Tab-separated table of C-alpha atoms and ligand atoms in Angstrom:
chain	number	residue	atom	x	y	z
A	1	MET	CA	-7.661	-3.006	-57.119
A	2	LYS	CA	-5.932	-2.429	-53.822
A	3	ALA	CA	-7.546	-0.898	-50.555
A	4	ALA	CA	-6.230	1.412	-48.104
A	5	ILE	CA	-8.186	1.184	-44.615
A	6	LEU	CA	-7.833	4.357	-42.489
A	7	ILE	CA	-7.632	3.138	-39.103
A	8	GLY	CA	-5.192	5.046	-37.134
A	9	GLY	CA	-7.677	7.519	-35.100
A	10	GLN	CA	-7.743	7.717	-31.215
A	11	GLY	CA	-12.043	7.035	-31.546
A	12	THR	CA	-12.366	9.378	-28.655
A	13	ARG	CA	-16.028	9.223	-29.100
A	14	LEU	CA	-16.205	5.958	-28.195
A	15	ARG	CA	-13.833	6.044	-25.122
A	16	PRO	CA	-13.571	4.658	-22.717
A	17	PHE	CA	-13.637	1.448	-24.798
A	18	THR	CA	-10.747	3.036	-27.218
A	19	LEU	CA	-8.861	3.704	-24.398
A	20	GLU	CA	-7.849	-0.330	-24.212
A	21	SER	CA	-8.169	-1.168	-27.905
A	22	PRO	CA	-8.579	0.784	-31.310
A	23	LYS	CA	-11.968	1.459	-32.315
A	24	PRO	CA	-11.818	-1.240	-35.557
A	25	LEU	CA	-10.493	-3.796	-33.500
A	26	LEU	CA	-13.178	-3.733	-30.841
A	27	PRO	CA	-15.599	-6.669	-31.183
A	28	VAL	CA	-18.670	-7.095	-32.838
A	29	LEU	CA	-20.331	-10.171	-32.005
A	30	ASN	CA	-16.832	-11.628	-30.864
A	31	ARG	CA	-15.159	-10.917	-33.970
A	32	PRO	CA	-13.086	-7.796	-34.529
A	33	PHE	CA	-14.876	-4.817	-36.152
A	34	LEU	CA	-12.452	-4.574	-39.085
A	35	GLU	CA	-12.934	-8.458	-40.281
A	36	TYR	CA	-16.854	-7.502	-41.152
A	37	GLN	CA	-14.725	-5.341	-43.721
A	38	PHE	CA	-12.007	-7.416	-45.055
A	39	GLN	CA	-15.099	-10.144	-45.952
A	40	VAL	CA	-16.432	-6.993	-47.966
A	41	LEU	CA	-13.152	-6.651	-49.639
A	42	ARG	CA	-13.108	-10.104	-50.169
A	43	THR	CA	-16.729	-10.561	-51.586
A	44	HIS	CA	-15.631	-7.947	-54.278
A	45	GLY	CA	-12.646	-9.630	-55.655
A	46	VAL	CA	-10.310	-6.948	-53.836
A	47	ARG	CA	-7.502	-9.564	-52.070
A	48	GLU	CA	-4.560	-6.302	-51.165
A	49	ALA	CA	-5.263	-3.927	-48.502
A	50	VAL	CA	-2.792	-1.073	-47.150
A	51	LEU	CA	-3.859	-0.324	-43.207
A	52	CYS	CA	-2.892	2.824	-42.323
A	53	VAL	CA	-2.233	2.478	-38.593
A	54	SER	CA	-1.197	5.022	-35.700
A	55	TYR	CA	-2.620	5.194	-32.785
A	56	LEU	CA	-1.966	1.677	-30.818
A	57	ALA	CA	-0.617	1.085	-34.006
A	58	THR	CA	0.932	-2.728	-33.106
A	59	ALA	CA	-2.468	-4.110	-32.067
A	60	PHE	CA	-3.618	-4.504	-35.995
A	61	ARG	CA	-0.484	-6.544	-36.730
A	62	ARG	CA	-0.880	-8.850	-33.799
A	63	ALA	CA	-4.690	-9.349	-34.535
A	64	PHE	CA	-4.025	-9.629	-38.302
A	65	GLY	CA	-0.533	-10.445	-39.611
A	66	ASP	CA	0.124	-10.910	-42.924
A	67	GLY	CA	-3.689	-11.570	-43.922
A	68	ARG	CA	-2.974	-14.960	-45.102
A	69	ARG	CA	-5.537	-16.182	-42.312
A	70	LEU	CA	-8.352	-14.001	-43.462
A	71	GLY	CA	-7.698	-14.788	-47.421
A	72	LEU	CA	-5.811	-11.221	-47.676
A	73	ARG	CA	-2.651	-9.800	-48.452
A	74	LEU	CA	-1.870	-7.160	-45.571
A	75	ARG	CA	0.667	-4.311	-45.397
A	76	TYR	CA	0.901	-1.633	-42.551
A	77	VAL	CA	1.837	1.754	-43.118
A	78	SER	CA	2.642	3.948	-39.955
A	79	GLU	CA	2.103	7.410	-38.896
A	80	PRO	CA	4.644	8.140	-35.945
A	81	MET	CA	2.007	10.575	-35.039
A	82	PRO	CA	-1.797	11.004	-36.710
A	83	LEU	CA	-1.767	12.755	-39.633
A	84	GLY	CA	-5.515	12.878	-40.262
A	85	THR	CA	-7.425	11.016	-42.620
A	86	GLY	CA	-5.353	13.143	-45.745
A	87	GLY	CA	-1.937	12.627	-44.483
A	88	ALA	CA	-2.900	8.817	-43.531
A	89	VAL	CA	-3.501	8.444	-47.468
A	90	LYS	CA	-0.386	10.337	-48.301
A	91	ASN	CA	1.967	8.508	-46.053
A	92	ALA	CA	0.625	5.164	-48.275
A	93	GLU	CA	1.003	6.829	-51.875
A	94	PRO	CA	3.778	4.637	-52.553
A	95	LEU	CA	1.791	1.380	-52.204
A	96	LEU	CA	-1.276	2.833	-54.227
A	97	ARG	CA	-0.112	4.270	-56.700
A	98	ASP	CA	-0.478	1.776	-59.636
A	99	GLY	CA	-4.260	2.262	-60.324
A	100	PRO	CA	-7.532	3.032	-58.867
A	101	ALA	CA	-7.461	2.935	-54.824
A	102	LEU	CA	-10.412	2.017	-52.857
A	103	ILE	CA	-9.921	4.127	-49.542
A	104	LEU	CA	-12.152	3.282	-46.505
A	105	ASN	CA	-12.624	4.576	-43.235
A	106	GLY	CA	-12.091	1.895	-40.637
A	107	ASP	CA	-14.937	2.564	-38.433
A	108	VAL	CA	-18.183	2.119	-41.161
A	109	LEU	CA	-19.435	-1.079	-42.012
A	110	ASN	CA	-20.979	-1.321	-45.305
A	111	ALA	CA	-22.182	-3.914	-47.661
A	112	PHE	CA	-21.503	-1.609	-50.955
A	113	ASP	CA	-21.558	-3.315	-54.263
A	114	LEU	CA	-17.606	-2.112	-54.735
A	115	ARG	CA	-17.703	-3.651	-58.351
A	116	GLU	CA	-20.711	-1.297	-58.814
A	117	PHE	CA	-18.580	1.883	-57.357
A	118	LEU	CA	-15.821	1.269	-59.443
A	119	ARG	CA	-17.960	0.834	-62.806
A	120	PHE	CA	-19.626	4.070	-61.676
A	121	HIS	CA	-16.519	6.053	-61.200
A	122	ARG	CA	-15.137	5.094	-64.467
A	123	ALA	CA	-17.988	6.039	-66.333
A	124	ARG	CA	-17.996	9.694	-64.861
A	125	ARG	CA	-14.137	9.926	-65.493
A	126	ALA	CA	-13.630	11.438	-61.903
A	127	GLU	CA	-10.577	11.934	-60.298
A	128	LEU	CA	-11.789	10.816	-57.347
A	129	SER	CA	-15.293	9.523	-56.014
A	130	ILE	CA	-16.948	9.518	-52.808
A	131	ALA	CA	-19.656	6.800	-51.763
A	132	LEU	CA	-22.926	8.432	-50.257
A	133	SER	CA	-25.459	6.606	-47.965
A	134	ARG	CA	-28.885	8.213	-47.319
A	135	VAL	CA	-29.860	8.876	-43.426
A	136	LYS	CA	-32.448	10.123	-41.441
A	137	ASP	CA	-30.872	12.913	-39.701
A	138	PRO	CA	-28.121	13.983	-41.724
A	139	THR	CA	-27.312	16.896	-39.305
A	140	GLN	CA	-24.524	15.015	-37.579
A	141	TYR	CA	-22.518	14.230	-40.660
A	142	GLY	CA	-20.764	15.745	-43.527
A	143	LEU	CA	-23.494	16.433	-46.377
A	144	VAL	CA	-22.650	15.903	-49.720
A	145	LEU	CA	-24.626	17.663	-52.852
A	146	THR	CA	-24.648	15.568	-56.020
A	147	ASP	CA	-26.269	16.936	-59.613
A	148	GLU	CA	-28.527	14.840	-61.490
A	149	LYS	CA	-25.380	13.340	-63.730
A	150	GLY	CA	-23.752	11.918	-60.268
A	151	TYR	CA	-21.153	14.996	-59.650
A	152	VAL	CA	-20.753	16.341	-56.205
A	153	LYS	CA	-21.629	20.115	-56.534
A	154	ARG	CA	-21.672	20.827	-52.766
A	155	PHE	CA	-19.912	19.895	-49.243
A	156	LEU	CA	-21.659	20.644	-46.084
A	157	GLU	CA	-20.307	19.978	-43.099
A	158	LYS	CA	-22.768	19.157	-39.986
A	159	PRO	CA	-25.565	21.186	-41.344
A	160	SER	CA	-28.842	22.610	-39.504
A	161	TRP	CA	-31.964	21.328	-40.247
A	162	ASP	CA	-32.660	24.435	-41.998
A	163	GLU	CA	-29.517	23.936	-44.234
A	164	VAL	CA	-30.516	20.345	-44.895
A	165	GLU	CA	-31.133	20.026	-48.541
A	166	SER	CA	-30.578	16.176	-48.876
A	167	ASN	CA	-29.812	13.403	-46.736
A	168	THR	CA	-26.849	11.815	-48.950
A	169	ILE	CA	-23.876	11.925	-46.453
A	170	ASN	CA	-20.057	10.626	-47.006
A	171	ALA	CA	-20.219	7.228	-46.080
A	172	GLY	CA	-16.104	6.962	-45.913
A	173	ALA	CA	-15.164	4.974	-48.987
A	174	TYR	CA	-13.567	6.677	-51.643
A	175	LEU	CA	-12.482	5.844	-55.181
A	176	PHE	CA	-9.030	7.668	-55.894
A	177	GLU	CA	-6.939	8.155	-59.373
A	178	PRO	CA	-3.179	8.037	-58.850
A	179	PRO	CA	-2.856	11.783	-59.731
A	180	VAL	CA	-4.929	12.549	-56.674
A	181	PHE	CA	-2.386	11.701	-54.416
A	182	GLY	CA	0.242	14.723	-56.140
A	183	HIS	CA	-2.711	17.121	-54.351
A	184	ILE	CA	-2.343	16.083	-50.946
A	185	PRO	CA	0.482	17.949	-48.636
A	186	ALA	CA	3.306	15.113	-47.425
A	187	GLY	CA	4.123	15.110	-43.895
A	188	LYS	CA	1.602	17.177	-42.287
A	189	THR	CA	-1.812	16.946	-40.345
A	190	TYR	CA	-4.392	17.002	-43.688
A	191	SER	CA	-8.312	16.303	-43.783
A	192	LEU	CA	-9.472	14.535	-47.035
A	193	GLU	CA	-13.155	15.724	-45.393
A	194	ARG	CA	-12.299	19.026	-44.803
A	195	GLY	CA	-9.201	19.684	-46.762
A	196	LEU	CA	-8.707	17.755	-50.051
A	197	PHE	CA	-12.377	17.239	-51.069
A	198	PRO	CA	-13.637	21.008	-50.810
A	199	GLU	CA	-10.254	22.178	-52.276
A	200	ARG	CA	-10.542	19.932	-55.458
A	201	LEU	CA	-14.433	20.764	-55.950
A	202	ALA	CA	-13.429	24.597	-55.813
A	203	ALA	CA	-9.947	23.994	-58.780
A	204	GLY	CA	-12.973	22.459	-60.814
A	205	ALA	CA	-12.406	18.898	-60.528
A	206	LYS	CA	-14.663	16.084	-61.375
A	207	LEU	CA	-15.686	14.555	-58.232
A	208	GLY	CA	-18.056	11.469	-58.712
A	209	GLY	CA	-20.955	10.961	-55.608
A	210	TRP	CA	-22.086	7.501	-55.901
A	211	VAL	CA	-25.442	6.943	-53.720
A	212	ALA	CA	-24.760	3.341	-52.556
A	213	PRO	CA	-27.588	1.522	-51.869
A	214	GLY	CA	-27.314	-1.583	-48.717
A	215	TYR	CA	-26.625	-1.184	-45.005
A	216	TRP	CA	-24.221	1.728	-44.080
A	217	ILE	CA	-23.340	2.795	-40.335
A	218	ASP	CA	-20.517	4.480	-38.802
A	219	ILE	CA	-19.483	2.814	-35.422
A	220	GLY	CA	-17.989	6.101	-33.825
A	221	THR	CA	-20.242	6.692	-30.924
A	222	VAL	CA	-20.919	4.047	-28.055
A	223	GLU	CA	-24.599	4.709	-29.043
A	224	LYS	CA	-23.616	3.468	-32.752
A	225	TYR	CA	-21.274	0.611	-31.684
A	226	LEU	CA	-24.307	-0.975	-29.825
A	227	GLN	CA	-26.651	-0.413	-32.789
A	228	VAL	CA	-24.432	-2.442	-34.842
A	229	HIS	CA	-25.030	-5.663	-33.016
A	230	LEU	CA	-28.742	-4.976	-32.751
A	231	ASP	CA	-28.457	-4.582	-36.395
A	232	VAL	CA	-26.893	-7.660	-37.001
A	233	LEU	CA	-28.408	-9.756	-34.816
A	234	GLU	CA	-32.098	-8.723	-35.793
A	235	GLY	CA	-31.143	-9.324	-39.240
A	236	ARG	CA	-30.947	-5.578	-40.775
A	237	THR	CA	-27.777	-6.399	-42.280
A	238	PRO	CA	-26.484	-8.877	-44.975
A	239	PHE	CA	-23.783	-10.115	-41.823
A	240	LYS	CA	-24.511	-12.916	-39.627
A	241	PRO	CA	-22.914	-13.720	-36.301
A	242	GLY	CA	-19.789	-16.193	-36.675
A	243	ASP	CA	-18.589	-19.482	-34.710
A	244	GLY	CA	-18.108	-16.945	-31.514
A	245	ALA	CA	-21.016	-15.879	-31.302
A	246	ARG	CA	-23.876	-18.806	-30.987
A	247	PRO	CA	-27.470	-18.029	-30.319
A	248	LEU	CA	-27.837	-19.125	-26.660
A	249	LYS	CA	-30.243	-21.717	-26.303
A	250	GLY	CA	-33.404	-20.909	-24.105
A	251	ALA	CA	-33.371	-17.297	-24.632
A	252	VAL	CA	-36.811	-17.209	-25.665
A	253	GLY	CA	-38.314	-13.905	-27.321
A	254	ALA	CA	-34.943	-11.978	-27.579
A	255	ARG	CA	-31.922	-12.715	-29.925
A	256	VAL	CA	-29.066	-13.592	-27.724
A	257	ALA	CA	-25.626	-14.190	-28.712
A	258	ALA	CA	-22.857	-15.912	-26.626
A	259	GLY	CA	-19.197	-16.556	-26.774
A	260	PRO	CA	-17.477	-19.498	-25.674
A	261	GLY	CA	-17.187	-20.351	-21.884
A	262	THR	CA	-20.369	-17.864	-21.331
A	263	LYS	CA	-22.465	-19.065	-18.457
A	264	VAL	CA	-26.027	-17.861	-17.900
A	265	ALA	CA	-27.848	-18.791	-14.620
A	266	PRO	CA	-31.378	-19.819	-14.198
A	267	PHE	CA	-34.104	-17.180	-14.277
A	268	ALA	CA	-31.897	-14.595	-16.359
A	269	ARG	CA	-34.238	-13.268	-18.776
A	270	PHE	CA	-33.376	-11.255	-22.168
A	271	SER	CA	-35.151	-9.138	-24.439
A	272	GLY	CA	-34.697	-7.489	-27.787
A	273	ALA	CA	-30.998	-8.236	-28.777
A	274	VAL	CA	-28.156	-9.004	-26.478
A	275	SER	CA	-24.192	-10.064	-27.600
A	276	LEU	CA	-22.698	-11.740	-24.611
A	277	GLY	CA	-18.250	-11.860	-25.107
A	278	ARG	CA	-16.479	-15.061	-24.279
A	279	GLY	CA	-16.194	-16.378	-20.635
A	280	VAL	CA	-18.897	-13.957	-19.367
A	281	ARG	CA	-20.997	-14.664	-16.232
A	282	VAL	CA	-24.544	-13.626	-15.962
A	283	GLY	CA	-26.177	-14.004	-12.487
A	284	ARG	CA	-29.560	-15.423	-11.281
A	285	GLY	CA	-32.320	-13.372	-12.211
A	286	ALA	CA	-30.635	-10.565	-13.970
A	287	GLN	CA	-32.322	-8.910	-17.128
A	288	LEU	CA	-30.881	-7.645	-19.730
A	289	SER	CA	-32.233	-5.960	-22.860
A	290	ASP	CA	-30.384	-4.512	-25.901
A	291	CYS	CA	-26.896	-4.575	-24.565
A	292	VAL	CA	-23.484	-5.485	-25.034
A	293	VAL	CA	-21.124	-7.279	-22.472
A	294	LEU	CA	-17.450	-7.834	-23.484
A	295	ASP	CA	-15.452	-10.974	-22.478
A	296	GLY	CA	-15.009	-11.905	-19.361
A	297	ALA	CA	-17.369	-9.270	-17.607
A	298	ALA	CA	-19.584	-10.720	-14.748
A	299	ILE	CA	-23.559	-9.496	-14.105
A	300	GLY	CA	-24.593	-10.111	-10.418
A	301	ASP	CA	-27.797	-11.863	-9.495
A	302	GLY	CA	-30.944	-9.458	-10.368
A	303	ALA	CA	-28.613	-6.836	-11.945
A	304	ARG	CA	-30.764	-5.134	-14.502
A	305	LEU	CA	-29.195	-3.703	-18.103
A	306	GLU	CA	-30.792	-1.799	-21.069
A	307	ARG	CA	-29.559	-0.085	-24.118
A	308	CYS	CA	-25.739	-0.304	-22.647
A	309	VAL	CA	-22.037	-1.810	-23.171
A	310	VAL	CA	-20.075	-3.434	-20.451
A	311	GLY	CA	-16.595	-3.430	-21.119
A	312	ALA	CA	-14.596	-6.178	-20.709
A	313	ARG	CA	-13.873	-7.883	-17.232
A	314	ALA	CA	-16.497	-5.582	-15.715
A	315	LYS	CA	-18.159	-7.040	-12.431
A	316	ILE	CA	-21.515	-5.604	-11.886
A	317	GLY	CA	-22.937	-6.379	-8.460
A	318	THR	CA	-26.013	-8.059	-7.152
A	319	HIS	CA	-29.229	-5.687	-8.189
A	320	ALA	CA	-27.159	-3.065	-9.967
A	321	VAL	CA	-29.376	-0.869	-12.451
A	322	LEU	CA	-27.256	0.193	-15.602
A	323	GLY	CA	-29.796	2.381	-17.800
A	324	PRO	CA	-29.696	3.352	-21.289
A	325	GLY	CA	-26.514	4.953	-22.553
A	326	THR	CA	-24.335	3.395	-19.571
A	327	ALA	CA	-20.486	2.719	-20.945
A	328	LEU	CA	-18.784	1.089	-18.316
A	329	ALA	CA	-14.691	0.742	-19.143
A	330	GLY	CA	-12.929	-2.754	-18.935
A	331	GLY	CA	-12.255	-3.776	-15.448
A	332	SER	CA	-14.966	-1.425	-13.734
A	333	ARG	CA	-16.521	-2.060	-10.798
A	334	VAL	CA	-20.019	-1.547	-9.884
A	335	GLY	CA	-22.119	-2.281	-6.360
A	336	ASP	CA	-21.625	-5.172	-4.461
A	337	TYR	CA	-19.950	-7.540	-6.503
A	338	SER	CA	-18.356	-9.463	-3.702
A	339	GLN	CA	-20.108	-12.985	-4.818
A	340	LEU	CA	-18.990	-12.823	-8.521
B	1	GTP	P1	-12.726	10.672	-32.841
B	1	GTP	O1	-11.915	10.954	-32.354
B	1	GTP	O2	-13.677	9.789	-32.153
B	1	GTP	O3	-13.577	11.462	-34.181
B	1	GTP	O4	-12.697	9.045	-33.803
B	1	GTP	P2	-11.375	8.968	-34.867
B	1	GTP	O5	-10.313	9.253	-34.201
B	1	GTP	O6	-11.442	7.488	-35.543
B	1	GTP	O7	-11.981	9.531	-36.282
B	1	GTP	P3	-12.646	9.946	-37.362
B	1	GTP	O8	-13.936	8.647	-36.488
B	1	GTP	O9	-13.040	11.072	-38.114
B	1	GTP	O10	-12.081	9.033	-38.438
B	1	GTP	C1	-12.770	8.299	-39.445
B	1	GTP	C2	-11.366	7.181	-39.567
B	1	GTP	O11	-10.282	7.732	-40.082
B	1	GTP	C3	-11.317	6.042	-38.672
B	1	GTP	O12	-11.436	4.685	-39.173
B	1	GTP	C4	-10.220	6.458	-38.183
B	1	GTP	O13	-9.508	5.386	-37.340
B	1	GTP	C5	-9.362	7.128	-39.295
B	1	GTP	N1	-8.576	8.196	-38.932
B	1	GTP	C6	-8.728	9.292	-38.267
B	1	GTP	N2	-7.323	10.355	-38.092
B	1	GTP	C7	-6.503	9.308	-38.644
B	1	GTP	C8	-4.983	9.813	-38.355
B	1	GTP	O14	-4.408	10.636	-38.380
B	1	GTP	N3	-4.384	8.472	-39.309
B	1	GTP	C9	-4.956	7.387	-39.882
B	1	GTP	N4	-3.897	6.270	-40.075
B	1	GTP	N5	-6.311	7.516	-39.428
B	1	GTP	C10	-7.145	8.277	-39.183
């Protein structure tokens, strides 16, 4: 089975970080986010993937090349301008026609059993199947309602609480039989979620809805991007920090991972889970709680950071305070950073 990964979106909700880097290449514990998805593919025997690129397209080829280093065969299909999730899949059709294709959003992390997904799909003889995840608050997602046999019966985009009849949402992983491609218009902007899926359902096609057990997150917002770090560090996922994010010695009572070349001054204090990039400096007596600091950033003496994301090369001045939700662009300067 071949996979296609949709990674051409602009990631507007994750700005400012996505102004410098496409969302799927943002580091999670000092590894490009997409490498976690590659790991899931390899685990389930998928060795070939088509990367559907558009926004900042060349960055992907620079990062992954032909994929050999990652144990995969990677090919790239580029849209001159983003054509939406449906347009991107249509663009990759010539490389995907020879059997069921696995289509993945490039901004979700899941630990799904892909072989089980394929078994489910085949048993339903579905034209296409959608993996679903259960979430606590479905109001920010596309809700997918299924019947007792596992077929989709209704789609509901971002429902209000009084419309919430279930908590199974579109998890951004699909299986397509080759004829599905024929239903996607060529050369125009088109959405799978708002176009193809409801249209095929209305046409009476069989759509499988597989409720996938296991960890799932969509890193589309700054809050979720922070959350995936906390989840990995606190052991809520099957993923482990790699060699680029080693446990920081002496960080008592907190889970702190640090990249090579990172230096922490005496009396710095950590709580919760903290990810430090490569070559980060943390000043004397600084306090960091549940945050992500990207490569080359410097935190001044006595600064306090809580539930925030600090972009690469940012400088945070002495005794500055960054509260929950702060998202500092790469290269930002805050407060008195003259000592850094
Ligand atoms: P927002 O602008 O914050 O909504 O983010 P986004 O552009 O990533 O859109 P969204 O989260 O809906 O996209 C889901 C997945 O599809 C992401 O991995 C995107 O990179 C990808 N994607 C979205 N639009 C396109 C597109 O036009 N072309 C391609 N190739 N991929 C896309």
